[in-house]
mmCIF file of C-alpha atoms in Angstrom:
data_model
loop_
_atom_site.group_PDB
_atom_site.id
_atom_site.type_symbol
_atom_site.label_atom_id
_atom_site.label_comp_id
_atom_site.label_asym_id
_atom_site.label_seq_id
_atom_site.Cartn_x
_atom_site.Cartn_y
_atom_site.Cartn_z
ATOM 1 C CA MET A 1 -36.986 164.807 39.378
ATOM 2 C CA ARG A 2 -37.294 161.060 39.907
ATOM 3 C CA SER A 3 -36.990 158.759 36.833
ATOM 4 C CA VAL A 4 -40.118 156.846 35.723
ATOM 5 C CA PRO A 5 -40.593 154.371 32.906
ATOM 6 C CA GLU A 6 -41.711 155.217 29.364
ATOM 7 C CA LEU A 7 -45.425 154.947 28.862
ATOM 8 C CA LEU A 8 -46.008 152.936 25.758
ATOM 9 C CA ALA A 9 -49.561 153.094 24.269
ATOM 10 C CA PRO A 10 -51.204 151.163 21.440
ATOM 11 C CA ALA A 11 -51.953 153.042 18.253
ATOM 12 C CA GLY A 12 -54.558 151.078 16.205
ATOM 13 C CA SER A 13 -54.883 153.949 13.700
ATOM 14 C CA LEU A 14 -53.258 157.260 12.870
ATOM 15 C CA GLU A 15 -56.013 159.032 14.713
ATOM 16 C CA LYS A 16 -55.503 156.904 17.795
ATOM 17 C CA LEU A 17 -51.691 157.577 17.534
ATOM 18 C CA LYS A 18 -52.456 161.316 17.767
ATOM 19 C CA VAL A 19 -55.002 160.825 20.676
ATOM 20 C CA ALA A 20 -52.529 158.589 22.736
ATOM 21 C CA ILE A 21 -49.653 161.062 22.280
ATOM 22 C CA LEU A 22 -51.663 164.120 23.053
ATOM 23 C CA TYR A 23 -53.095 162.442 26.144
ATOM 24 C CA GLY A 24 -49.620 161.712 27.521
ATOM 25 C CA ALA A 25 -48.066 158.729 25.781
ATOM 26 C CA ASN A 26 -44.225 158.793 25.601
ATOM 27 C CA ALA A 27 -44.150 156.289 22.759
ATOM 28 C CA VAL A 28 -46.691 154.291 20.636
ATOM 29 C CA TYR A 29 -46.474 150.948 18.891
ATOM 30 C CA LEU A 30 -48.529 150.198 15.754
ATOM 31 C CA GLY A 31 -48.676 147.848 12.742
ATOM 32 C CA GLY A 32 -48.150 148.269 8.973
ATOM 33 C CA GLN A 33 -50.256 146.594 6.348
ATOM 34 C CA LYS A 34 -48.371 143.116 6.717
ATOM 35 C CA PHE A 35 -45.993 141.344 9.389
ATOM 36 C CA GLY A 36 -48.062 141.923 12.538
ATOM 37 C CA LEU A 37 -50.512 140.180 14.779
ATOM 38 C CA ARG A 38 -53.517 142.151 14.426
ATOM 39 C CA THR A 39 -54.851 141.908 10.927
ATOM 40 C CA ALA A 40 -58.358 143.288 11.949
ATOM 41 C CA ALA A 41 -56.818 146.505 13.287
ATOM 42 C CA ASP A 42 -56.821 149.618 10.993
ATOM 43 C CA ASN A 43 -53.061 149.033 10.150
ATOM 44 C CA PHE A 44 -51.090 151.856 8.824
ATOM 45 C CA THR A 45 -50.392 152.550 5.185
ATOM 46 C CA SER A 46 -46.984 154.003 4.215
ATOM 47 C CA ALA A 47 -48.584 157.404 4.066
ATOM 48 C CA GLU A 48 -49.995 157.196 7.554
ATOM 49 C CA LEU A 49 -46.715 155.723 8.798
ATOM 50 C CA ALA A 50 -45.062 158.819 7.550
ATOM 51 C CA GLU A 51 -47.604 161.232 9.005
ATOM 52 C CA GLY A 52 -47.756 159.408 12.267
ATOM 53 C CA ALA A 53 -43.899 159.228 12.655
ATOM 54 C CA GLU A 54 -43.745 162.963 11.983
ATOM 55 C CA PHE A 55 -46.412 163.909 14.500
ATOM 56 C CA ALA A 56 -44.738 161.731 17.178
ATOM 57 C CA HIS A 57 -41.232 162.966 16.657
ATOM 58 C CA GLU A 58 -42.373 166.609 16.681
ATOM 59 C CA ARG A 59 -43.713 166.041 20.029
ATOM 60 C CA GLY A 60 -40.827 164.106 21.429
ATOM 61 C CA ALA A 61 -42.608 160.862 21.280
ATOM 62 C CA LYS A 62 -41.271 157.498 19.954
ATOM 63 C CA VAL A 63 -42.743 155.041 17.309
ATOM 64 C CA TYR A 64 -42.303 151.251 17.310
ATOM 65 C CA VAL A 65 -43.598 149.037 14.560
ATOM 66 C CA VAL A 66 -44.514 145.538 15.161
ATOM 67 C CA LEU A 67 -43.022 142.825 12.905
ATOM 68 C CA ASN A 68 -44.110 140.052 15.392
ATOM 69 C CA SER A 69 -45.869 137.590 13.238
ATOM 70 C CA PHE A 70 -44.266 134.170 12.373
ATOM 71 C CA LEU A 71 -43.112 134.816 8.914
ATOM 72 C CA HIS A 72 -42.688 132.107 6.027
ATOM 73 C CA ASP A 73 -39.916 132.572 3.452
ATOM 74 C CA SER A 74 -42.358 134.195 0.912
ATOM 75 C CA ASP A 75 -42.990 136.686 3.755
ATOM 76 C CA LEU A 76 -39.437 137.365 4.409
ATOM 77 C CA ALA A 77 -38.875 138.060 0.745
ATOM 78 C CA GLU A 78 -41.124 141.046 1.023
ATOM 79 C CA LEU A 79 -39.759 142.404 4.400
ATOM 80 C CA PRO A 80 -36.525 144.340 3.130
ATOM 81 C CA GLU A 81 -38.545 146.852 1.183
ATOM 82 C CA PHE A 82 -40.685 147.649 4.214
ATOM 83 C CA LEU A 83 -37.484 147.876 6.322
ATOM 84 C CA VAL A 84 -36.135 150.595 3.979
ATOM 85 C CA LEU A 85 -39.275 152.533 4.392
ATOM 86 C CA LEU A 86 -38.980 152.340 8.143
ATOM 87 C CA ASP A 87 -35.441 153.469 8.170
ATOM 88 C CA GLU A 88 -36.314 156.440 5.866
ATOM 89 C CA LEU A 89 -39.178 157.246 8.362
ATOM 90 C CA ARG A 90 -36.680 157.195 11.414
ATOM 91 C CA ILE A 91 -38.912 154.656 13.007
ATOM 92 C CA ASP A 92 -37.461 154.297 16.644
ATOM 93 C CA ALA A 93 -37.645 150.448 16.820
ATOM 94 C CA VAL A 94 -39.255 147.425 15.503
ATOM 95 C CA ILE A 95 -40.892 144.628 17.729
ATOM 96 C CA VAL A 96 -40.076 141.192 16.612
ATOM 97 C CA SER A 97 -40.358 137.392 17.618
ATOM 98 C CA ASP A 98 -38.753 135.564 14.847
ATOM 99 C CA LEU A 99 -34.973 134.873 14.491
ATOM 100 C CA GLY A 100 -35.219 135.100 10.709
ATOM 101 C CA VAL A 101 -36.850 138.484 10.938
ATOM 102 C CA ILE A 102 -34.002 139.524 13.158
ATOM 103 C CA GLU A 103 -31.374 138.536 10.671
ATOM 104 C CA THR A 104 -33.237 140.232 7.949
ATOM 105 C CA ILE A 105 -33.584 143.540 9.915
ATOM 106 C CA LYS A 106 -29.679 143.494 10.750
ATOM 107 C CA LYS A 107 -29.026 142.840 7.008
ATOM 108 C CA TYR A 108 -31.170 145.719 5.546
ATOM 109 C CA SER A 109 -31.350 148.289 8.233
ATOM 110 C CA ASN A 110 -30.034 149.877 11.366
ATOM 111 C CA ILE A 111 -33.354 149.972 13.257
ATOM 112 C CA GLU A 112 -33.339 149.226 17.000
ATOM 113 C CA ILE A 113 -34.715 145.644 17.683
ATOM 114 C CA HIS A 114 -37.068 144.966 20.667
ATOM 115 C CA LEU A 115 -38.104 141.354 21.270
ATOM 116 C CA SER A 116 -42.047 140.819 21.310
ATOM 117 C CA THR A 117 -43.889 139.143 24.212
ATOM 118 C CA GLN A 118 -44.693 136.728 21.526
ATOM 119 C CA ALA A 119 -41.277 135.072 21.970
ATOM 120 C CA SER A 120 -42.184 134.435 25.640
ATOM 121 C CA CYS A 121 -38.800 135.320 27.153
ATOM 122 C CA LEU A 122 -39.139 134.399 30.926
ATOM 123 C CA ASN A 123 -35.510 133.880 32.238
ATOM 124 C CA THR A 124 -32.078 135.461 32.270
ATOM 125 C CA GLN A 125 -30.273 132.973 30.066
ATOM 126 C CA ALA A 126 -32.745 133.504 27.357
ATOM 127 C CA ALA A 127 -32.493 137.277 27.638
ATOM 128 C CA ILE A 128 -28.788 137.080 27.225
ATOM 129 C CA LEU A 129 -29.074 134.873 24.294
ATOM 130 C CA TRP A 130 -31.439 137.304 22.579
ATOM 131 C CA LYS A 131 -29.032 140.212 23.593
ATOM 132 C CA GLU A 132 -26.131 138.333 21.749
ATOM 133 C CA MET A 133 -28.481 138.250 18.596
ATOM 134 C CA GLY A 134 -28.880 141.883 18.609
ATOM 135 C CA VAL A 135 -31.876 142.567 20.674
ATOM 136 C CA LYS A 136 -31.781 145.893 22.807
ATOM 137 C CA ARG A 137 -35.020 145.566 24.656
ATOM 138 C CA ILE A 138 -37.081 142.545 25.900
ATOM 139 C CA VAL A 139 -40.913 142.693 26.117
ATOM 140 C CA LEU A 140 -41.190 140.138 28.850
ATOM 141 C CA GLY A 141 -43.907 137.402 28.979
ATOM 142 C CA ARG A 142 -47.046 138.429 31.020
ATOM 143 C CA GLU A 143 -46.332 135.271 33.109
ATOM 144 C CA ILE A 144 -43.323 136.958 34.825
ATOM 145 C CA SER A 145 -43.505 138.721 38.136
ATOM 146 C CA LEU A 146 -41.892 142.245 38.739
ATOM 147 C CA ALA A 147 -39.273 140.731 41.038
ATOM 148 C CA ASP A 148 -38.067 138.218 38.234
ATOM 149 C CA ALA A 149 -38.142 141.088 35.754
ATOM 150 C CA SER A 150 -35.852 143.243 38.035
ATOM 151 C CA GLU A 151 -33.414 140.242 38.251
ATOM 152 C CA ILE A 152 -33.531 139.689 34.450
ATOM 153 C CA LYS A 153 -32.722 143.498 33.778
ATOM 154 C CA LYS A 154 -29.722 143.446 36.299
ATOM 155 C CA ALA A 155 -28.293 140.296 34.926
ATOM 156 C CA SER A 156 -28.762 140.967 31.134
ATOM 157 C CA GLY A 157 -28.107 144.659 30.932
ATOM 158 C CA LEU A 158 -31.160 144.810 28.653
ATOM 159 C CA GLU A 159 -33.973 147.485 28.547
ATOM 160 C CA ILE A 160 -37.183 145.770 29.971
ATOM 161 C CA GLU A 161 -40.677 146.384 28.939
ATOM 162 C CA MET A 162 -43.740 144.945 30.800
ATOM 163 C CA PHE A 163 -47.406 145.077 30.217
ATOM 164 C CA VAL A 164 -49.057 147.260 32.919
ATOM 165 C CA HIS A 165 -52.733 147.397 31.385
ATOM 166 C CA GLY A 166 -55.042 145.498 28.998
ATOM 167 C CA SER A 167 -56.331 142.178 27.952
ATOM 168 C CA MET A 168 -54.699 139.035 28.964
ATOM 169 C CA CYS A 169 -53.812 135.807 26.807
ATOM 170 C CA MET A 170 -54.952 132.551 28.371
ATOM 171 C CA ALA A 171 -51.887 130.857 26.981
ATOM 172 C CA TYR A 172 -48.233 131.816 26.917
ATOM 173 C CA SER A 173 -48.245 134.337 24.114
ATOM 174 C CA GLY A 174 -47.380 132.643 20.807
ATOM 175 C CA ASN A 175 -48.205 129.319 21.825
ATOM 176 C CA CYS A 176 -51.833 129.171 21.228
ATOM 177 C CA VAL A 177 -53.335 127.543 18.146
ATOM 178 C CA ILE A 178 -57.147 127.313 19.204
ATOM 179 C CA SER A 179 -58.082 129.736 16.432
ATOM 180 C CA ASN A 180 -56.206 127.567 13.883
ATOM 181 C CA TYR A 181 -58.249 124.466 14.715
ATOM 182 C CA THR A 182 -61.710 125.971 15.499
ATOM 183 C CA GLN A 183 -61.892 128.721 12.897
ATOM 184 C CA GLY A 184 -59.065 128.088 10.334
ATOM 185 C CA ARG A 185 -57.357 131.198 11.549
ATOM 186 C CA ASP A 186 -53.646 131.366 12.455
ATOM 187 C CA SER A 187 -53.404 133.213 15.714
ATOM 188 C CA ASN A 188 -49.522 133.530 15.316
ATOM 189 C CA ARG A 189 -49.953 135.200 11.951
ATOM 190 C CA GLY A 190 -52.431 137.883 12.715
ATOM 191 C CA GLY A 191 -55.723 135.782 12.735
ATOM 192 C CA CYS A 192 -56.443 135.276 16.498
ATOM 193 C CA ALA A 193 -60.197 134.918 16.773
ATOM 194 C CA HIS A 194 -60.064 135.302 20.554
ATOM 195 C CA SER A 195 -61.348 131.774 20.907
ATOM 196 C CA CYS A 196 -60.680 131.760 24.637
ATOM 197 C CA ARG A 197 -63.426 134.464 25.229
ATOM 198 C CA PHE A 198 -66.083 132.004 23.728
ATOM 199 C CA GLU A 199 -68.500 129.856 25.837
ATOM 200 C CA TYR A 200 -67.586 126.124 25.976
ATOM 201 C CA SER A 201 -69.393 122.982 27.259
ATOM 202 C CA LEU A 202 -67.921 121.031 30.210
ATOM 203 C CA ASP A 203 -68.319 117.302 30.309
ATOM 204 C CA PHE A 204 -68.314 116.343 33.984
ATOM 205 C CA LYS A 205 -68.812 112.742 34.853
ATOM 206 C CA ASN A 206 -70.322 113.756 37.956
ATOM 207 C CA ILE A 207 -72.067 117.039 36.767
ATOM 208 C CA GLU A 208 -74.761 116.733 39.349
ATOM 209 C CA LYS A 209 -72.219 117.153 42.071
ATOM 210 C CA ALA A 210 -70.303 120.092 40.329
ATOM 211 C CA SER A 211 -70.535 123.471 41.991
ATOM 212 C CA SER A 212 -72.067 126.546 40.263
ATOM 213 C CA ASP A 213 -68.526 127.785 39.688
ATOM 214 C CA GLU A 214 -67.378 124.576 38.113
ATOM 215 C CA VAL A 215 -69.996 124.354 35.464
ATOM 216 C CA LYS A 216 -69.537 127.946 34.213
ATOM 217 C CA ALA A 217 -68.207 127.602 30.681
ATOM 218 C CA TYR A 218 -65.880 130.817 30.255
ATOM 219 C CA PHE A 219 -63.012 128.901 32.076
ATOM 220 C CA MET A 220 -60.421 130.057 29.475
ATOM 221 C CA SER A 221 -61.053 133.719 29.525
ATOM 222 C CA SER A 222 -58.790 135.941 31.607
ATOM 223 C CA LYS A 223 -59.657 139.182 33.466
ATOM 224 C CA ASP A 224 -57.980 142.298 32.346
ATOM 225 C CA LEU A 225 -54.668 143.455 33.797
ATOM 226 C CA GLU A 226 -54.676 146.605 35.679
ATOM 227 C CA GLY A 227 -51.342 147.787 37.297
ATOM 228 C CA ILE A 228 -51.802 151.255 38.409
ATOM 229 C CA ARG A 229 -51.355 150.423 42.180
ATOM 230 C CA ALA A 230 -48.224 148.476 41.197
ATOM 231 C CA LEU A 231 -46.524 151.558 39.502
ATOM 232 C CA PRO A 232 -44.033 152.032 42.402
ATOM 233 C CA GLU A 233 -42.990 148.437 42.128
ATOM 234 C CA PHE A 234 -42.387 148.924 38.388
ATOM 235 C CA ILE A 235 -40.223 151.929 39.205
ATOM 236 C CA ASP A 236 -38.334 150.169 42.006
ATOM 237 C CA ALA A 237 -37.691 147.324 39.611
ATOM 238 C CA GLU A 238 -36.384 150.012 37.070
ATOM 239 C CA ILE A 239 -38.507 148.698 34.314
ATOM 240 C CA ASP A 240 -37.824 150.853 31.380
ATOM 241 C CA SER A 241 -41.201 150.831 29.777
ATOM 242 C CA ILE A 242 -44.805 150.035 30.917
ATOM 243 C CA LYS A 243 -46.941 148.979 27.957
ATOM 244 C CA VAL A 244 -50.751 149.062 27.495
ATOM 245 C CA GLU A 245 -52.342 146.237 25.306
ATOM 246 C CA GLY A 246 -55.125 147.115 22.825
ATOM 247 C CA ARG A 247 -54.487 148.229 19.391
ATOM 248 C CA MET A 248 -57.969 147.372 18.454
ATOM 249 C CA LYS A 249 -59.629 149.283 21.094
ATOM 250 C CA SER A 250 -61.413 152.627 20.807
ATOM 251 C CA HIS A 251 -60.205 156.122 20.816
ATOM 252 C CA HIS A 252 -61.824 156.567 24.349
ATOM 253 C CA TYR A 253 -59.438 153.650 25.483
ATOM 254 C CA ALA A 254 -56.338 155.193 23.874
ATOM 255 C CA GLY A 255 -56.935 158.608 25.380
ATOM 256 C CA THR A 256 -58.164 157.373 28.879
ATOM 257 C CA ILE A 257 -55.393 154.981 29.405
ATOM 258 C CA SER A 258 -52.637 157.390 28.287
ATOM 259 C CA LYS A 259 -54.143 160.205 30.369
ATOM 260 C CA VAL A 260 -54.533 158.117 33.568
ATOM 261 C CA TYR A 261 -51.154 156.294 33.573
ATOM 262 C CA SER A 262 -49.335 159.673 32.425
ATOM 263 C CA ASP A 263 -50.991 161.571 35.273
ATOM 264 C CA ALA A 264 -49.970 158.784 37.745
ATOM 265 C CA LEU A 265 -46.406 158.558 36.520
ATOM 266 C CA SER A 266 -46.153 162.488 36.752
ATOM 267 C CA HIS A 267 -47.467 162.368 40.513
ATOM 268 C CA TYR A 268 -44.794 159.761 41.342
ATOM 269 C CA GLN A 269 -42.143 161.655 39.530
ATOM 270 C CA GLU A 270 -42.845 164.886 41.676
ATOM 271 C CA ASN A 271 -43.703 163.337 44.956
ATOM 272 C CA GLY A 272 -41.997 159.843 45.079
ATOM 273 C CA ASP A 273 -45.170 157.876 46.064
ATOM 274 C CA MET A 274 -48.502 156.922 45.052
ATOM 275 C CA VAL A 275 -50.261 158.334 48.270
ATOM 276 C CA SER A 276 -52.887 160.510 46.570
ATOM 277 C CA LYS A 277 -56.607 161.023 46.639
ATOM 278 C CA GLN A 278 -56.245 160.928 42.910
ATOM 279 C CA ILE A 279 -55.615 157.185 42.844
ATOM 280 C CA LEU A 280 -59.398 156.764 43.457
ATOM 281 C CA GLU A 281 -60.238 159.186 40.630
ATOM 282 C CA TRP A 282 -57.623 157.267 38.323
ATOM 283 C CA GLU A 283 -59.180 153.961 39.122
ATOM 284 C CA SER A 284 -62.639 155.505 38.482
ATOM 285 C CA GLU A 285 -61.524 156.662 35.091
ATOM 286 C CA LEU A 286 -60.160 153.166 34.239
ATOM 287 C CA ARG A 287 -63.543 151.742 35.042
ATOM 288 C CA LYS A 288 -65.288 154.208 32.329
ATOM 289 C CA ILE A 289 -63.558 152.403 29.478
ATOM 290 C CA THR A 290 -64.858 148.900 28.269
ATOM 291 C CA HIS A 291 -63.141 146.336 30.457
ATOM 292 C CA ARG A 292 -63.501 143.003 32.006
ATOM 293 C CA ASP A 293 -62.979 142.659 35.694
ATOM 294 C CA TYR A 294 -59.367 143.641 36.620
ATOM 295 C CA THR A 295 -56.512 141.701 38.059
ATOM 296 C CA LEU A 296 -52.790 142.171 38.819
ATOM 297 C CA GLY A 297 -52.209 138.956 36.809
ATOM 298 C CA SER A 298 -48.798 137.829 37.671
ATOM 299 C CA LEU A 299 -47.012 141.013 38.676
ATOM 300 C CA GLN A 300 -46.812 140.207 42.282
ATOM 301 C CA GLU A 301 -47.506 136.491 42.427
ATOM 302 C CA PRO A 302 -48.516 133.742 39.998
ATOM 303 C CA ALA A 303 -51.976 134.450 38.582
ATOM 304 C CA GLY A 304 -54.477 131.954 40.005
ATOM 305 C CA ALA A 305 -58.088 130.846 39.583
ATOM 306 C CA ASP A 306 -59.397 134.182 40.689
ATOM 307 C CA SER A 307 -57.747 135.713 37.451
ATOM 308 C CA ILE A 308 -60.325 133.704 35.373
ATOM 309 C CA TYR A 309 -63.171 135.881 33.866
ATOM 310 C CA THR A 310 -66.247 133.543 34.245
ATOM 311 C CA GLU A 311 -68.790 135.898 32.797
ATOM 312 C CA ARG A 312 -70.193 136.649 29.351
ATOM 313 C CA GLU A 313 -68.216 139.437 27.613
ATOM 314 C CA HIS A 314 -69.540 142.888 28.680
ATOM 315 C CA GLU A 315 -70.750 144.406 25.288
ATOM 316 C CA THR A 316 -72.230 147.573 26.550
ATOM 317 C CA PRO A 317 -69.809 150.235 27.485
ATOM 318 C CA ASP A 318 -70.706 152.745 30.294
ATOM 319 C CA TYR A 319 -69.405 155.552 28.159
ATOM 320 C CA VAL A 320 -69.044 156.291 24.412
ATOM 321 C CA VAL A 321 -67.251 158.795 22.549
ATOM 322 C CA ALA A 322 -69.794 161.383 21.433
ATOM 323 C CA GLY A 323 -67.224 163.299 19.286
ATOM 324 C CA ILE A 324 -63.771 164.680 18.855
ATOM 325 C CA VAL A 325 -63.048 168.232 19.018
ATOM 326 C CA LEU A 326 -61.689 169.578 15.607
ATOM 327 C CA GLU A 327 -61.566 173.288 16.279
ATOM 328 C CA VAL A 328 -61.866 175.654 19.380
ATOM 329 C CA VAL A 329 -63.458 178.843 18.544
ATOM 330 C CA GLU A 330 -62.562 180.833 21.758
ATOM 331 C CA GLY A 331 -65.628 182.169 23.589
ATOM 332 C CA SER A 332 -67.978 180.943 20.702
ATOM 333 C CA HIS A 333 -68.266 177.227 20.142
ATOM 334 C CA LEU A 334 -66.475 173.883 19.550
ATOM 335 C CA LEU A 335 -66.582 172.187 16.221
ATOM 336 C CA VAL A 336 -66.983 168.567 17.001
ATOM 337 C CA GLU A 337 -66.883 165.553 14.674
ATOM 338 C CA VAL A 338 -69.627 163.299 15.968
ATOM 339 C CA ARG A 339 -68.938 159.844 16.573
ATOM 340 C CA SER A 340 -72.104 158.717 18.607
ATOM 341 C CA ALA A 341 -75.412 160.239 18.503
ATOM 342 C CA PHE A 342 -76.559 162.618 21.282
ATOM 343 C CA TYR A 343 -79.366 165.056 21.663
ATOM 344 C CA LEU A 344 -79.834 168.724 22.509
ATOM 345 C CA GLY A 345 -79.837 169.088 26.260
ATOM 346 C CA ASP A 346 -77.758 165.973 26.847
ATOM 347 C CA THR A 347 -74.984 166.227 29.532
ATOM 348 C CA LEU A 348 -71.614 165.612 27.904
ATOM 349 C CA GLU A 349 -67.969 165.402 29.344
ATOM 350 C CA LEU A 350 -64.948 166.979 27.773
ATOM 351 C CA VAL A 351 -61.729 164.874 28.448
ATOM 352 C CA PRO A 352 -58.988 167.546 28.527
ATOM 353 C CA PHE A 353 -55.253 166.430 28.030
ATOM 354 C CA ASN A 354 -54.658 167.475 31.722
ATOM 355 C CA GLY A 355 -56.767 167.894 34.685
ATOM 356 C CA PRO A 356 -60.260 166.660 35.642
ATOM 357 C CA CYS A 357 -62.940 166.108 33.090
ATOM 358 C CA ILE A 358 -65.323 168.995 32.531
ATOM 359 C CA GLU A 359 -69.081 168.245 32.326
ATOM 360 C CA PHE A 360 -71.203 170.462 30.316
ATOM 361 C CA LYS A 361 -74.779 170.609 28.861
ATOM 362 C CA ALA A 362 -75.428 170.476 25.099
ATOM 363 C CA ASP A 363 -77.825 173.436 25.258
ATOM 364 C CA PHE A 364 -76.705 174.597 21.942
ATOM 365 C CA LEU A 365 -76.145 172.538 18.725
ATOM 366 C CA ALA A 366 -76.018 173.695 15.300
ATOM 367 C CA GLU A 367 -74.809 172.460 11.927
ATOM 368 C CA THR A 368 -71.809 174.170 10.074
ATOM 369 C CA ASP A 369 -74.304 176.273 7.981
ATOM 370 C CA GLY A 370 -75.805 177.638 11.171
ATOM 371 C CA SER A 371 -78.932 175.662 11.116
ATOM 372 C CA SER A 372 -80.150 174.517 14.647
ATOM 373 C CA CYS A 373 -80.083 170.644 15.377
ATOM 374 C CA GLU A 374 -81.745 168.599 18.019
ATOM 375 C CA LYS A 375 -80.071 165.272 17.453
ATOM 376 C CA SER A 376 -76.456 164.713 16.118
ATOM 377 C CA ARG A 377 -75.638 161.951 13.553
ATOM 378 C CA PRO A 378 -72.302 159.989 13.584
ATOM 379 C CA GLY A 379 -70.066 161.331 10.890
ATOM 380 C CA ILE A 380 -71.352 165.016 10.841
ATOM 381 C CA LEU A 381 -69.594 168.121 11.850
ATOM 382 C CA LEU A 382 -71.389 170.043 14.711
ATOM 383 C CA LYS A 383 -71.164 173.280 16.597
ATOM 384 C CA THR A 384 -71.505 172.653 20.378
ATOM 385 C CA PRO A 385 -71.257 174.996 23.307
ATOM 386 C CA PHE A 386 -67.681 176.479 24.080
ATOM 387 C CA VAL A 387 -65.869 174.871 26.999
ATOM 388 C CA LYS A 388 -62.998 176.601 28.598
ATOM 389 C CA GLY A 389 -59.687 174.662 28.353
ATOM 390 C CA ALA A 390 -60.884 172.598 25.429
ATOM 391 C CA LYS A 391 -58.260 171.987 22.699
ATOM 392 C CA GLN A 392 -58.102 170.162 19.291
ATOM 393 C CA TRP A 393 -58.301 166.430 19.643
ATOM 394 C CA ASN A 394 -59.784 166.464 23.084
ATOM 395 C CA ILE A 395 -62.424 163.635 23.541
ATOM 396 C CA ILE A 396 -66.080 164.462 24.223
ATOM 397 C CA ARG A 397 -67.940 161.431 25.823
ATOM 398 C CA ALA A 398 -71.367 160.644 26.814
ATOM 399 C CA LYS A 399 -72.789 158.226 29.496
ATOM 400 C CA VAL A 400 -74.746 155.382 28.152
ATOM 401 C CA VAL A 401 -78.148 155.082 29.420
ATOM 402 C CA GLN A 402 -78.443 151.409 30.453
#
């Protein structure tokens, strides 16, 4: 069996952690209530961390906790207590960007240290220096190519992690302060307002001569990274872990991304290539989740002007999560927690952990007391038709009528 990289998925909440792992992720990364860069995410409480770590470890998956905010002395004073908790929960690694945090971790715990992309490590000498400081894995900056990443791995002897999918930063990660000045939110301490996605006015001296492309005002927004066709190059470069961005994204995103990339890696592991009719199906699935236009970023060559996303944000998804399967009553029905409203007679899709999606018609809807129902409501439990192969935590999705 051929060796393939670890698939590392985002876990913005305890439920998304379970979804990502059940759909094929080998590891997840998440944030606690402090010290991370996504204060708007549903960050984990101590109890959720304990449950999440137990759930992951029982299934052979790893859990990494982000501590990649830029901390002040007052923050550092609170860190040791959190590190003791992470040690007790057998968290597999922490992801950091600050030298003071690294020293504090080494003083108060034995947790493995991964360097965050927030530190923008882009060359071999920097990697070797981080290694001397106790770092075991480097999450390379998104500006690096796969060829350069391979050389850094060979020269440093470190584990290398690279982004394979998700939103891109318009700046070197950790070097953007637009949110600080435009909205008073510190982007390097968890407050990024995604200012690069906003519309801006351009002041051309010769505006009347400017082309239509030049006057578009979303010039700081990047397309999303999609690296599924570059997976053989990740494997040839012996990248240890491929990472998906998106802790603040939906259950549908967490499940779909984990399933697609896991299926693709398994295919390569068994066949040694990506020559498969399935690649079109995988790409089709990646277009069913909310996304901007896709780009390869700088994986093969430096990202150019064609990597800029010049359109208004696409707010309406093509598919939504209709519900999550909580219980399967064999031959009778599925008990579903409804997330988005749907109607009796609608066509839905069950997304299994393995294999193609299963389309079915909601020709039977009933509440838990047995009373029939014609329209579901978010938050309620509902009985729907039985679908062969369905399992607890499967996603049921519905196509959005545009």
